[in-house]
Each structure stands twice: as structure tokens, then as C-alpha cells.
mmCIF file with all atom_site columns, C-alpha atoms in Angstrom:
data_model
loop_
_atom_site.group_PDB
_atom_site.id
_atom_site.type_symbol
_atom_site.label_atom_id
_atom_site.label_alt_id
_atom_site.label_comp_id
_atom_site.label_asym_id
_atom_site.label_entity_id
_atom_site.label_seq_id
_atom_site.pdbx_PDB_ins_code
_atom_site.Cartn_x
_atom_site.Cartn_y
_atom_site.Cartn_z
_atom_site.occupancy
_atom_site.B_iso_or_equiv
_atom_site.pdbx_formal_charge
_atom_site.auth_seq_id
_atom_site.auth_comp_id
_atom_site.auth_asym_id
_atom_site.auth_atom_id
_atom_site.pdbx_PDB_model_num
ATOM 1   C CA . ALA A 1 1   ? 0.000   0.000  0.000   1.00 0.00 ? 1   ALA A CA 1
ATOM 2   C CA . GLN A 1 2   ? 1.123   3.511  -0.733  1.00 0.00 ? 2   GLN A CA 1
ATOM 3   C CA . THR A 1 3   ? 1.740   6.016  2.038   1.00 0.00 ? 3   THR A CA 1
ATOM 4   C CA . VAL A 1 4   ? 2.191   9.767  1.921   1.00 0.00 ? 4   VAL A CA 1
ATOM 5   C CA . THR A 1 5   ? 3.948   11.653 4.717   1.00 0.00 ? 5   THR A CA 1
ATOM 6   C CA . GLN A 1 6   ? 3.881   15.363 5.415   1.00 0.00 ? 6   GLN A CA 1
ATOM 7   C CA . SER A 1 7   ? 6.160   16.012 8.365   1.00 0.00 ? 7   SER A CA 1
ATOM 8   C CA . GLN A 1 8   ? 5.342   19.699 8.865   1.00 0.00 ? 8   GLN A CA 1
ATOM 9   C CA . PRO A 1 9   ? 1.934   20.083 10.547  1.00 0.00 ? 9   PRO A CA 1
ATOM 10  C CA . GLU A 1 10  ? 2.180   23.884 10.544  1.00 0.00 ? 10  GLU A CA 1
ATOM 11  C CA . MET A 1 11  ? 4.298   26.547 8.884   1.00 0.00 ? 11  MET A CA 1
ATOM 12  C CA . SER A 1 12  ? 4.234   30.299 8.693   1.00 0.00 ? 12  SER A CA 1
ATOM 13  C CA . VAL A 1 13  ? 6.039   32.781 6.501   1.00 0.00 ? 13  VAL A CA 1
ATOM 14  C CA . GLN A 1 14  ? 6.048   36.504 5.881   1.00 0.00 ? 14  GLN A CA 1
ATOM 15  C CA . GLU A 1 15  ? 4.177   37.811 2.892   1.00 0.00 ? 15  GLU A CA 1
ATOM 16  C CA . ALA A 1 16  ? 6.323   37.966 -0.279  1.00 0.00 ? 16  ALA A CA 1
ATOM 17  C CA . GLU A 1 17  ? 8.768   35.372 1.022   1.00 0.00 ? 17  GLU A CA 1
ATOM 18  C CA . THR A 1 18  ? 9.324   31.899 -0.385  1.00 0.00 ? 18  THR A CA 1
ATOM 19  C CA . VAL A 1 19  ? 8.223   28.784 1.476   1.00 0.00 ? 19  VAL A CA 1
ATOM 20  C CA . THR A 1 20  ? 8.747   25.078 0.813   1.00 0.00 ? 20  THR A CA 1
ATOM 21  C CA . LEU A 1 21  ? 6.378   22.359 1.992   1.00 0.00 ? 21  LEU A CA 1
ATOM 22  C CA . SER A 1 22  ? 7.742   18.836 2.277   1.00 0.00 ? 22  SER A CA 1
ATOM 23  C CA . CYS A 1 23  ? 6.196   15.548 1.192   1.00 0.00 ? 23  CYS A CA 1
ATOM 24  C CA . THR A 1 24  ? 7.590   12.049 1.004   1.00 0.00 ? 24  THR A CA 1
ATOM 25  C CA . TYR A 1 25  ? 5.857   8.931  -0.202  1.00 0.00 ? 25  TYR A CA 1
ATOM 26  C CA . ASP A 1 26  ? 6.388   5.228  -0.332  1.00 0.00 ? 26  ASP A CA 1
ATOM 27  C CA . THR A 1 27  ? 5.478   3.030  -3.267  1.00 0.00 ? 27  THR A CA 1
ATOM 28  C CA . SER A 1 28  ? 6.776   0.103  -5.252  1.00 0.00 ? 28  SER A CA 1
ATOM 29  C CA . GLU A 1 29  ? 5.181   1.433  -8.431  1.00 0.00 ? 29  GLU A CA 1
ATOM 30  C CA . SER A 1 30  ? 7.281   3.028  -11.160 1.00 0.00 ? 30  SER A CA 1
ATOM 31  C CA . ASN A 1 31  ? 4.501   5.001  -12.813 1.00 0.00 ? 31  ASN A CA 1
ATOM 32  C CA . TYR A 1 32  ? 2.284   7.277  -10.769 1.00 0.00 ? 32  TYR A CA 1
ATOM 33  C CA . TYR A 1 33  ? 0.992   10.808 -10.285 1.00 0.00 ? 33  TYR A CA 1
ATOM 34  C CA . LEU A 1 34  ? 1.670   13.231 -7.461  1.00 0.00 ? 34  LEU A CA 1
ATOM 35  C CA . PHE A 1 35  ? -0.441  16.217 -6.531  1.00 0.00 ? 35  PHE A CA 1
ATOM 36  C CA . TRP A 1 36  ? -0.626  19.188 -4.225  1.00 0.00 ? 36  TRP A CA 1
ATOM 37  C CA . TYR A 1 37  ? -4.087  20.316 -3.154  1.00 0.00 ? 37  TYR A CA 1
ATOM 38  C CA . LYS A 1 38  ? -4.916  23.541 -1.353  1.00 0.00 ? 38  LYS A CA 1
ATOM 39  C CA . GLN A 1 39  ? -7.790  23.810 1.115   1.00 0.00 ? 39  GLN A CA 1
ATOM 40  C CA . PRO A 1 40  ? -8.535  27.403 2.167   1.00 0.00 ? 40  PRO A CA 1
ATOM 41  C CA . PRO A 1 41  ? -10.883 28.228 5.059   1.00 0.00 ? 41  PRO A CA 1
ATOM 42  C CA . SER A 1 42  ? -13.787 27.901 2.617   1.00 0.00 ? 42  SER A CA 1
ATOM 43  C CA . ARG A 1 43  ? -13.118 24.133 2.779   1.00 0.00 ? 43  ARG A CA 1
ATOM 44  C CA . GLN A 1 44  ? -12.962 23.821 -1.010  1.00 0.00 ? 44  GLN A CA 1
ATOM 45  C CA . MET A 1 45  ? -10.287 21.441 -2.297  1.00 0.00 ? 45  MET A CA 1
ATOM 46  C CA . ILE A 1 46  ? -8.301  23.092 -5.079  1.00 0.00 ? 46  ILE A CA 1
ATOM 47  C CA . LEU A 1 47  ? -5.732  21.362 -7.258  1.00 0.00 ? 47  LEU A CA 1
ATOM 48  C CA . VAL A 1 48  ? -2.526  23.401 -7.162  1.00 0.00 ? 48  VAL A CA 1
ATOM 49  C CA . ILE A 1 49  ? -0.114  21.336 -9.219  1.00 0.00 ? 49  ILE A CA 1
ATOM 50  C CA . ARG A 1 50  ? 0.480   17.796 -10.446 1.00 0.00 ? 50  ARG A CA 1
ATOM 51  C CA . GLN A 1 51  ? 3.516   15.788 -11.531 1.00 0.00 ? 51  GLN A CA 1
ATOM 52  C CA . GLU A 1 52  ? 3.741   12.623 -13.614 1.00 0.00 ? 52  GLU A CA 1
ATOM 53  C CA . ALA A 1 53  ? 6.459   10.343 -12.295 1.00 0.00 ? 53  ALA A CA 1
ATOM 54  C CA . TYR A 1 54  ? 7.800   9.511  -15.744 1.00 0.00 ? 54  TYR A CA 1
ATOM 55  C CA . LYS A 1 55  ? 8.541   13.181 -16.413 1.00 0.00 ? 55  LYS A CA 1
ATOM 56  C CA . GLN A 1 56  ? 11.919  14.339 -15.138 1.00 0.00 ? 56  GLN A CA 1
ATOM 57  C CA . GLN A 1 57  ? 11.071  18.011 -15.502 1.00 0.00 ? 57  GLN A CA 1
ATOM 58  C CA . ASN A 1 58  ? 9.603   19.578 -12.400 1.00 0.00 ? 58  ASN A CA 1
ATOM 59  C CA . ALA A 1 59  ? 6.080   20.954 -12.813 1.00 0.00 ? 59  ALA A CA 1
ATOM 60  C CA . THR A 1 60  ? 5.432   24.667 -12.402 1.00 0.00 ? 60  THR A CA 1
ATOM 61  C CA . GLU A 1 61  ? 2.235   26.701 -12.191 1.00 0.00 ? 61  GLU A CA 1
ATOM 62  C CA . ASN A 1 62  ? 2.874   30.424 -11.891 1.00 0.00 ? 62  ASN A CA 1
ATOM 63  C CA . ARG A 1 63  ? 4.238   30.975 -8.344  1.00 0.00 ? 63  ARG A CA 1
ATOM 64  C CA . PHE A 1 64  ? 4.003   27.283 -7.490  1.00 0.00 ? 64  PHE A CA 1
ATOM 65  C CA . SER A 1 65  ? 6.676   24.762 -8.389  1.00 0.00 ? 65  SER A CA 1
ATOM 66  C CA . VAL A 1 66  ? 7.713   21.333 -7.223  1.00 0.00 ? 66  VAL A CA 1
ATOM 67  C CA . ASN A 1 67  ? 11.004  19.624 -6.536  1.00 0.00 ? 67  ASN A CA 1
ATOM 68  C CA . PHE A 1 68  ? 10.408  16.022 -7.543  1.00 0.00 ? 68  PHE A CA 1
ATOM 69  C CA . GLN A 1 69  ? 13.121  13.598 -6.489  1.00 0.00 ? 69  GLN A CA 1
ATOM 70  C CA . LYS A 1 70  ? 11.968  10.180 -7.686  1.00 0.00 ? 70  LYS A CA 1
ATOM 71  C CA . ALA A 1 71  ? 14.833  8.168  -6.238  1.00 0.00 ? 71  ALA A CA 1
ATOM 72  C CA . ALA A 1 72  ? 14.379  9.795  -2.845  1.00 0.00 ? 72  ALA A CA 1
ATOM 73  C CA . LYS A 1 73  ? 10.553  9.592  -3.146  1.00 0.00 ? 73  LYS A CA 1
ATOM 74  C CA . SER A 1 74  ? 10.300  13.237 -2.299  1.00 0.00 ? 74  SER A CA 1
ATOM 75  C CA . PHE A 1 75  ? 7.848   15.786 -3.697  1.00 0.00 ? 75  PHE A CA 1
ATOM 76  C CA . SER A 1 76  ? 8.131   19.257 -2.166  1.00 0.00 ? 76  SER A CA 1
ATOM 77  C CA . LEU A 1 77  ? 6.065   22.321 -3.061  1.00 0.00 ? 77  LEU A CA 1
ATOM 78  C CA . LYS A 1 78  ? 7.686   25.744 -3.347  1.00 0.00 ? 78  LYS A CA 1
ATOM 79  C CA . ILE A 1 79  ? 5.543   28.844 -3.173  1.00 0.00 ? 79  ILE A CA 1
ATOM 80  C CA . SER A 1 80  ? 7.315   31.991 -4.356  1.00 0.00 ? 80  SER A CA 1
ATOM 81  C CA . ASP A 1 81  ? 6.306   35.549 -3.535  1.00 0.00 ? 81  ASP A CA 1
ATOM 82  C CA . SER A 1 82  ? 3.754   34.235 -1.037  1.00 0.00 ? 82  SER A CA 1
ATOM 83  C CA . GLN A 1 83  ? 0.445   36.071 -0.772  1.00 0.00 ? 83  GLN A CA 1
ATOM 84  C CA . LEU A 1 84  ? -2.165  36.316 1.968   1.00 0.00 ? 84  LEU A CA 1
ATOM 85  C CA . GLY A 1 85  ? -4.491  34.235 -0.190  1.00 0.00 ? 85  GLY A CA 1
ATOM 86  C CA . ASP A 1 86  ? -2.034  31.343 0.032   1.00 0.00 ? 86  ASP A CA 1
ATOM 87  C CA . THR A 1 87  ? -3.054  30.818 3.669   1.00 0.00 ? 87  THR A CA 1
ATOM 88  C CA . ALA A 1 88  ? -4.585  27.332 3.666   1.00 0.00 ? 88  ALA A CA 1
ATOM 89  C CA . MET A 1 89  ? -4.099  23.661 4.412   1.00 0.00 ? 89  MET A CA 1
ATOM 90  C CA . TYR A 1 90  ? -1.944  21.970 1.789   1.00 0.00 ? 90  TYR A CA 1
ATOM 91  C CA . PHE A 1 91  ? -2.246  18.268 1.067   1.00 0.00 ? 91  PHE A CA 1
ATOM 92  C CA . CYS A 1 92  ? 0.162   16.117 -0.861  1.00 0.00 ? 92  CYS A CA 1
ATOM 93  C CA . ALA A 1 93  ? -1.465  13.193 -2.681  1.00 0.00 ? 93  ALA A CA 1
ATOM 94  C CA . PHE A 1 94  ? -0.435  10.120 -4.659  1.00 0.00 ? 94  PHE A CA 1
ATOM 95  C CA . ARG A 1 95  ? -2.140  8.012  -7.285  1.00 0.00 ? 95  ARG A CA 1
ATOM 96  C CA . THR A 1 96  ? -0.920  5.063  -9.286  1.00 0.00 ? 96  THR A CA 1
ATOM 97  C CA . SER A 1 97  ? -1.106  5.284  -13.063 1.00 0.00 ? 97  SER A CA 1
ATOM 98  C CA . PHE A 1 98  ? -2.835  1.975  -13.586 1.00 0.00 ? 98  PHE A CA 1
ATOM 99  C CA . GLY A 1 99  ? -5.577  -0.040 -12.008 1.00 0.00 ? 99  GLY A CA 1
ATOM 100 C CA . ASN A 1 100 ? -7.570  1.641  -9.277  1.00 0.00 ? 100 ASN A CA 1
ATOM 101 C CA . GLU A 1 101 ? -7.867  5.399  -9.322  1.00 0.00 ? 101 GLU A CA 1
ATOM 102 C CA . LYS A 1 102 ? -7.780  6.008  -5.608  1.00 0.00 ? 102 LYS A CA 1
ATOM 103 C CA . LEU A 1 103 ? -5.937  9.045  -4.333  1.00 0.00 ? 103 LEU A CA 1
ATOM 104 C CA . THR A 1 104 ? -3.920  8.671  -1.127  1.00 0.00 ? 104 THR A CA 1
ATOM 105 C CA . PHE A 1 105 ? -3.469  11.872 0.869   1.00 0.00 ? 105 PHE A CA 1
ATOM 106 C CA . GLY A 1 106 ? -0.947  13.040 3.414   1.00 0.00 ? 106 GLY A CA 1
ATOM 107 C CA . THR A 1 107 ? -2.076  14.541 6.710   1.00 0.00 ? 107 THR A CA 1
ATOM 108 C CA . GLY A 1 108 ? -1.605  18.108 5.524   1.00 0.00 ? 108 GLY A CA 1
ATOM 109 C CA . THR A 1 109 ? 0.428   21.212 6.356   1.00 0.00 ? 109 THR A CA 1
ATOM 110 C CA . ARG A 1 110 ? -1.310  24.297 7.663   1.00 0.00 ? 110 ARG A CA 1
ATOM 111 C CA . LEU A 1 111 ? 0.366   27.314 6.045   1.00 0.00 ? 111 LEU A CA 1
ATOM 112 C CA . THR A 1 112 ? -0.141  30.813 7.383   1.00 0.00 ? 112 THR A CA 1
ATOM 113 C CA . ILE A 1 113 ? 1.060   33.865 5.463   1.00 0.00 ? 113 ILE A CA 1
ATOM 114 C CA . ILE A 1 114 ? 1.827   36.724 7.837   1.00 0.00 ? 114 ILE A CA 1
ATOM 115 C CA . PRO A 1 115 ? 1.161   40.283 6.611   1.00 0.00 ? 115 PRO A CA 1
ATOM 116 C CA . ASN B 2 1   ? -20.955 24.427 -14.583 1.00 0.00 ? 1   ASN B CA 1
ATOM 117 C CA . ALA B 2 2   ? -22.038 23.095 -11.202 1.00 0.00 ? 2   ALA B CA 1
ATOM 118 C CA . GLY B 2 3   ? -19.252 20.475 -11.036 1.00 0.00 ? 3   GLY B CA 1
ATOM 119 C CA . VAL B 2 4   ? -19.714 18.269 -7.958  1.00 0.00 ? 4   VAL B CA 1
ATOM 120 C CA . THR B 2 5   ? -22.696 19.106 -5.770  1.00 0.00 ? 5   THR B CA 1
ATOM 121 C CA . GLN B 2 6   ? -23.073 17.759 -2.248  1.00 0.00 ? 6   GLN B CA 1
ATOM 122 C CA . THR B 2 7   ? -26.027 18.051 0.066   1.00 0.00 ? 7   THR B CA 1
ATOM 123 C CA . PRO B 2 8   ? -26.481 18.907 2.848   1.00 0.00 ? 8   PRO B CA 1
ATOM 124 C CA . LYS B 2 9   ? -23.649 21.261 3.788   1.00 0.00 ? 9   LYS B CA 1
ATOM 125 C CA . PHE B 2 10  ? -24.228 20.833 7.518   1.00 0.00 ? 10  PHE B CA 1
ATOM 126 C CA . GLN B 2 11  ? -25.997 18.155 9.561   1.00 0.00 ? 11  GLN B CA 1
ATOM 127 C CA . VAL B 2 12  ? -26.358 17.304 13.224  1.00 0.00 ? 12  VAL B CA 1
ATOM 128 C CA . LEU B 2 13  ? -27.467 13.797 14.171  1.00 0.00 ? 13  LEU B CA 1
ATOM 129 C CA . LYS B 2 14  ? -28.094 11.954 17.379  1.00 0.00 ? 14  LYS B CA 1
ATOM 130 C CA . THR B 2 15  ? -26.355 8.666  17.983  1.00 0.00 ? 15  THR B CA 1
ATOM 131 C CA . GLY B 2 16  ? -28.242 5.877  16.248  1.00 0.00 ? 16  GLY B CA 1
ATOM 132 C CA . GLN B 2 17  ? -29.966 8.057  13.671  1.00 0.00 ? 17  GLN B CA 1
ATOM 133 C CA . SER B 2 18  ? -29.540 7.392  9.980   1.00 0.00 ? 18  SER B CA 1
ATOM 134 C CA . MET B 2 19  ? -28.998 9.724  7.068   1.00 0.00 ? 19  MET B CA 1
ATOM 135 C CA . THR B 2 20  ? -27.886 9.823  3.458   1.00 0.00 ? 20  THR B CA 1
ATOM 136 C CA . LEU B 2 21  ? -25.397 12.261 1.985   1.00 0.00 ? 21  LEU B CA 1
ATOM 137 C CA . GLN B 2 22  ? -26.146 13.052 -1.608  1.00 0.00 ? 22  GLN B CA 1
ATOM 138 C CA . CYS B 2 23  ? -23.609 13.749 -4.335  1.00 0.00 ? 23  CYS B CA 1
ATOM 139 C CA . ALA B 2 24  ? -24.070 14.507 -8.012  1.00 0.00 ? 24  ALA B CA 1
ATOM 140 C CA . GLN B 2 25  ? -21.651 15.486 -10.758 1.00 0.00 ? 25  GLN B CA 1
ATOM 141 C CA . ASP B 2 26  ? -22.413 16.927 -14.147 1.00 0.00 ? 26  ASP B CA 1
ATOM 142 C CA . MET B 2 27  ? -19.045 16.299 -15.803 1.00 0.00 ? 27  MET B CA 1
ATOM 143 C CA . ASN B 2 28  ? -19.837 12.813 -17.156 1.00 0.00 ? 28  ASN B CA 1
ATOM 144 C CA . HIS B 2 29  ? -17.084 11.267 -15.021 1.00 0.00 ? 29  HIS B CA 1
ATOM 145 C CA . ASN B 2 30  ? -16.970 7.519  -14.541 1.00 0.00 ? 30  ASN B CA 1
ATOM 146 C CA . SER B 2 31  ? -15.247 7.503  -11.161 1.00 0.00 ? 31  SER B CA 1
ATOM 147 C CA . MET B 2 32  ? -16.663 8.910  -7.946  1.00 0.00 ? 32  MET B CA 1
ATOM 148 C CA . TYR B 2 33  ? -15.414 8.874  -4.356  1.00 0.00 ? 33  TYR B CA 1
ATOM 149 C CA . TRP B 2 34  ? -16.364 9.542  -0.762  1.00 0.00 ? 34  TRP B CA 1
ATOM 150 C CA . TYR B 2 35  ? -13.694 10.819 1.615   1.00 0.00 ? 35  TYR B CA 1
ATOM 151 C CA . ARG B 2 36  ? -13.792 11.875 5.222   1.00 0.00 ? 36  ARG B CA 1
ATOM 152 C CA . GLN B 2 37  ? -11.512 14.527 6.670   1.00 0.00 ? 37  GLN B CA 1
ATOM 153 C CA . ASP B 2 38  ? -10.489 14.540 10.310  1.00 0.00 ? 38  ASP B CA 1
ATOM 154 C CA . PRO B 2 39  ? -7.975  16.825 12.057  1.00 0.00 ? 39  PRO B CA 1
ATOM 155 C CA . GLY B 2 40  ? -4.456  15.422 11.807  1.00 0.00 ? 40  GLY B CA 1
ATOM 156 C CA . MET B 2 41  ? -5.623  12.546 9.591   1.00 0.00 ? 41  MET B CA 1
ATOM 157 C CA . GLY B 2 42  ? -5.883  14.135 6.191   1.00 0.00 ? 42  GLY B CA 1
ATOM 158 C CA . LEU B 2 43  ? -8.486  12.761 3.802   1.00 0.00 ? 43  LEU B CA 1
ATOM 159 C CA . ARG B 2 44  ? -9.274  9.079  4.017   1.00 0.00 ? 44  ARG B CA 1
ATOM 160 C CA . LEU B 2 45  ? -11.178 7.161  1.382   1.00 0.00 ? 45  LEU B CA 1
ATOM 161 C CA . ILE B 2 46  ? -14.437 5.587  2.526   1.00 0.00 ? 46  ILE B CA 1
ATOM 162 C CA . TYR B 2 47  ? -15.791 4.115  -0.714  1.00 0.00 ? 47  TYR B CA 1
ATOM 163 C CA . TYR B 2 48  ? -15.306 4.673  -4.388  1.00 0.00 ? 48  TYR B CA 1
ATOM 164 C CA . SER B 2 49  ? -17.061 3.733  -7.600  1.00 0.00 ? 49  SER B CA 1
ATOM 165 C CA . ALA B 2 50  ? -15.043 3.185  -10.753 1.00 0.00 ? 50  ALA B CA 1
ATOM 166 C CA . SER B 2 51  ? -18.138 3.112  -12.941 1.00 0.00 ? 51  SER B CA 1
ATOM 167 C CA . GLU B 2 52  ? -21.906 3.003  -12.783 1.00 0.00 ? 52  GLU B CA 1
ATOM 168 C CA . GLY B 2 53  ? -23.015 -0.152 -11.014 1.00 0.00 ? 53  GLY B CA 1
ATOM 169 C CA . THR B 2 54  ? -19.729 -0.827 -9.210  1.00 0.00 ? 54  THR B CA 1
ATOM 170 C CA . THR B 2 55  ? -18.548 0.163  -5.744  1.00 0.00 ? 55  THR B CA 1
ATOM 171 C CA . ASP B 2 56  ? -15.481 -0.764 -3.712  1.00 0.00 ? 56  ASP B CA 1
ATOM 172 C CA . LYS B 2 57  ? -14.346 -0.245 -0.151  1.00 0.00 ? 57  LYS B CA 1
ATOM 173 C CA . GLY B 2 58  ? -11.691 2.257  0.658   1.00 0.00 ? 58  GLY B CA 1
ATOM 174 C CA . GLU B 2 59  ? -9.579  2.694  3.754   1.00 0.00 ? 59  GLU B CA 1
ATOM 175 C CA . VAL B 2 60  ? -12.367 3.316  6.298   1.00 0.00 ? 60  VAL B CA 1
ATOM 176 C CA . PRO B 2 61  ? -15.651 1.727  5.076   1.00 0.00 ? 61  PRO B CA 1
ATOM 177 C CA . ASN B 2 62  ? -17.038 0.449  8.391   1.00 0.00 ? 62  ASN B CA 1
ATOM 178 C CA . GLY B 2 63  ? -20.361 2.007  9.337   1.00 0.00 ? 63  GLY B CA 1
ATOM 179 C CA . TYR B 2 64  ? -21.105 3.269  5.828   1.00 0.00 ? 64  TYR B CA 1
ATOM 180 C CA . ASN B 2 65  ? -22.908 2.077  2.731   1.00 0.00 ? 65  ASN B CA 1
ATOM 181 C CA . VAL B 2 66  ? -22.943 3.593  -0.733  1.00 0.00 ? 66  VAL B CA 1
ATOM 182 C CA . SER B 2 67  ? -25.108 3.529  -3.825  1.00 0.00 ? 67  SER B CA 1
ATOM 183 C CA . ARG B 2 68  ? -24.081 4.470  -7.320  1.00 0.00 ? 68  ARG B CA 1
ATOM 184 C CA . LEU B 2 69  ? -27.567 5.291  -8.518  1.00 0.00 ? 69  LEU B CA 1
ATOM 185 C CA . ASN B 2 70  ? -26.503 6.237  -12.028 1.00 0.00 ? 70  ASN B CA 1
ATOM 186 C CA . LYS B 2 71  ? -23.489 7.814  -13.650 1.00 0.00 ? 71  LYS B CA 1
ATOM 187 C CA . ARG B 2 72  ? -24.205 11.198 -12.075 1.00 0.00 ? 72  ARG B CA 1
ATOM 188 C CA . GLU B 2 73  ? -25.073 10.269 -8.501  1.00 0.00 ? 73  GLU B CA 1
ATOM 189 C CA . PHE B 2 74  ? -23.175 8.565  -5.683  1.00 0.00 ? 74  PHE B CA 1
ATOM 190 C CA . SER B 2 75  ? -24.737 8.583  -2.220  1.00 0.00 ? 75  SER B CA 1
ATOM 191 C CA . LEU B 2 76  ? -23.272 7.740  1.176   1.00 0.00 ? 76  LEU B CA 1
ATOM 192 C CA . ARG B 2 77  ? -25.488 6.314  3.914   1.00 0.00 ? 77  ARG B CA 1
ATOM 193 C CA . LEU B 2 78  ? -24.935 6.121  7.640   1.00 0.00 ? 78  LEU B CA 1
ATOM 194 C CA . GLU B 2 79  ? -27.343 3.481  8.958   1.00 0.00 ? 79  GLU B CA 1
ATOM 195 C CA . SER B 2 80  ? -26.718 4.063  12.669  1.00 0.00 ? 80  SER B CA 1
ATOM 196 C CA . ALA B 2 81  ? -24.619 7.141  13.269  1.00 0.00 ? 81  ALA B CA 1
ATOM 197 C CA . ALA B 2 82  ? -21.902 7.086  15.934  1.00 0.00 ? 82  ALA B CA 1
ATOM 198 C CA . PRO B 2 83  ? -19.904 9.965  17.469  1.00 0.00 ? 83  PRO B CA 1
ATOM 199 C CA . SER B 2 84  ? -16.790 8.569  15.733  1.00 0.00 ? 84  SER B CA 1
ATOM 200 C CA . GLN B 2 85  ? -18.423 9.509  12.436  1.00 0.00 ? 85  GLN B CA 1
ATOM 201 C CA . THR B 2 86  ? -18.305 13.199 13.278  1.00 0.00 ? 86  THR B CA 1
ATOM 202 C CA . SER B 2 87  ? -16.244 14.543 10.398  1.00 0.00 ? 87  SER B CA 1
ATOM 203 C CA . VAL B 2 88  ? -16.227 16.556 7.200   1.00 0.00 ? 88  VAL B CA 1
ATOM 204 C CA . TYR B 2 89  ? -17.276 14.447 4.236   1.00 0.00 ? 89  TYR B CA 1
ATOM 205 C CA . PHE B 2 90  ? -16.194 15.132 0.677   1.00 0.00 ? 90  PHE B CA 1
ATOM 206 C CA . CYS B 2 91  ? -17.529 13.690 -2.518  1.00 0.00 ? 91  CYS B CA 1
ATOM 207 C CA . ALA B 2 92  ? -15.312 13.778 -5.586  1.00 0.00 ? 92  ALA B CA 1
ATOM 208 C CA . SER B 2 93  ? -15.304 12.664 -9.189  1.00 0.00 ? 93  SER B CA 1
ATOM 209 C CA . SER B 2 94  ? -12.366 12.174 -11.490 1.00 0.00 ? 94  SER B CA 1
ATOM 210 C CA . GLU B 2 95  ? -11.342 12.709 -15.052 1.00 0.00 ? 95  GLU B CA 1
ATOM 211 C CA . VAL B 2 96  ? -8.228  10.642 -15.707 1.00 0.00 ? 96  VAL B CA 1
ATOM 212 C CA . GLU B 2 97  ? -5.958  11.618 -12.818 1.00 0.00 ? 97  GLU B CA 1
ATOM 213 C CA . LYS B 2 98  ? -7.639  14.861 -11.706 1.00 0.00 ? 98  LYS B CA 1
ATOM 214 C CA . LEU B 2 99  ? -10.113 14.844 -8.847  1.00 0.00 ? 99  LEU B CA 1
ATOM 215 C CA . PHE B 2 100 ? -12.877 17.418 -8.596  1.00 0.00 ? 100 PHE B CA 1
ATOM 216 C CA . PHE B 2 101 ? -14.295 17.882 -5.116  1.00 0.00 ? 101 PHE B CA 1
ATOM 217 C CA . GLY B 2 102 ? -17.625 18.980 -3.769  1.00 0.00 ? 102 GLY B CA 1
ATOM 218 C CA . SER B 2 103 ? -17.743 21.655 -1.079  1.00 0.00 ? 103 SER B CA 1
ATOM 219 C CA . GLY B 2 104 ? -18.060 19.174 1.775   1.00 0.00 ? 104 GLY B CA 1
ATOM 220 C CA . THR B 2 105 ? -20.586 18.221 4.455   1.00 0.00 ? 105 THR B CA 1
ATOM 221 C CA . GLN B 2 106 ? -19.881 19.025 8.097   1.00 0.00 ? 106 GLN B CA 1
ATOM 222 C CA . LEU B 2 107 ? -21.509 16.199 10.083  1.00 0.00 ? 107 LEU B CA 1
ATOM 223 C CA . SER B 2 108 ? -21.748 16.170 13.865  1.00 0.00 ? 108 SER B CA 1
ATOM 224 C CA . VAL B 2 109 ? -23.027 13.119 15.727  1.00 0.00 ? 109 VAL B CA 1
ATOM 225 C CA . LEU B 2 110 ? -24.000 13.810 19.322  1.00 0.00 ? 110 LEU B CA 1
#
């Protein structure tokens, strides 16, 4: 079974600074997808970024980028020029490429952007 | 586009009562899911349905039943609610590898 670990329950950073959220996972699969989801106080789950394991290039979406280290099974999220609207819970998630489509989530990191 | 619609948004039950959480998606997705979210636990899969007419247990299925009524609708039923089922429940549907979530149901069992 796959597991996803987020070792930072809470983080805070000053507005406009850069912050990195950590995620590690365990799997015996070679092909899979990794995701970061954002959950603001509204409770809505919002897909921030995704990475296919077979792609060596790290995914980027505007101010959000990932550092994907397949051998180390590490998938960190970097938020640049952080904004107050980035305050949220962030969940790392894993899904295999084949077979069942279940998403396995980490326990989340609560990020607070300080004005 | 409505996306994934869950009802109700809030519910309070007494121990032993039953209720059904409704979920519908209008994106023609085959796969649908029910998750529960608890503090410090992340989101845990209760049940999922890979296609109309099929359902499978997830990580925490005990105390729940599901029905995939048609391609659009996937309901979650608590037959005899327990305080341990106090949680936020999310329905989701997926297109390939992307999940689309409903806005959640805050359920309290007293």
C-alpha cells in the first residue's frame, strides 16, 4: 500500500517570502501521479499542481513549483512571492497510473502567510 | 458548470440516527469517491465507484454504505450514526488523474 507523509503540521512565513512544503511517499510502483491540493478556510479542495512520475522536468504553475526527487521519493512544493491568499491547508497526494484510481493523501500542512 | 454538488452542507445527528449524503456530478465522469476529513488525519477514502453499477471499499468503510444510482449520482449512507463519524465528508469525481471535489458536508453526531 502507498503512504504519503507530510512532516510539517504547521508553517508560517512573511508575505512575499518563499516557502517550501515537504512531502515524502512510499510506493513500489514506477509510474504514478503526485499532486498538491490547497484547502482554504472555505473548505474547497483546489488542485494546485500535479507531476507525472515519468517526467523528469519539475512541474510549475505560476508561483508554485515542485522539486520532484523520484529516487528519494520526495515531492516538495515551493511557493514563491507568497500572498495572503495562500493561507490554507496543503495536502500532498499520490495516485498510481494503472488499475484503481484512488488518491492517497498526506495529513496536511497548515500554512499561514503573515502580513 | 455546477461540477460536484453535495447536500447537505451541515448536519447534526443523534447517535443511532440514519442519514444519506447526496452527491451529483455533471461532468460525465466515470469515477466517484467519498472521503472523510479529520484533524491530523488528512483525507481518508471511505468508498469509491469506478463506474456506474460498481462500488469498492476504501480505507475506512465500516459504518457506511454507498449507492451508485446512475453515472451522475453517488450517495453515502450512515445506517446508525456514531460519534466517531463526526467529520467533514467530501464527494469527488475524477477525469483521468484529476479529482474534482464537492464543497463538503460538516456532520456532527451527538
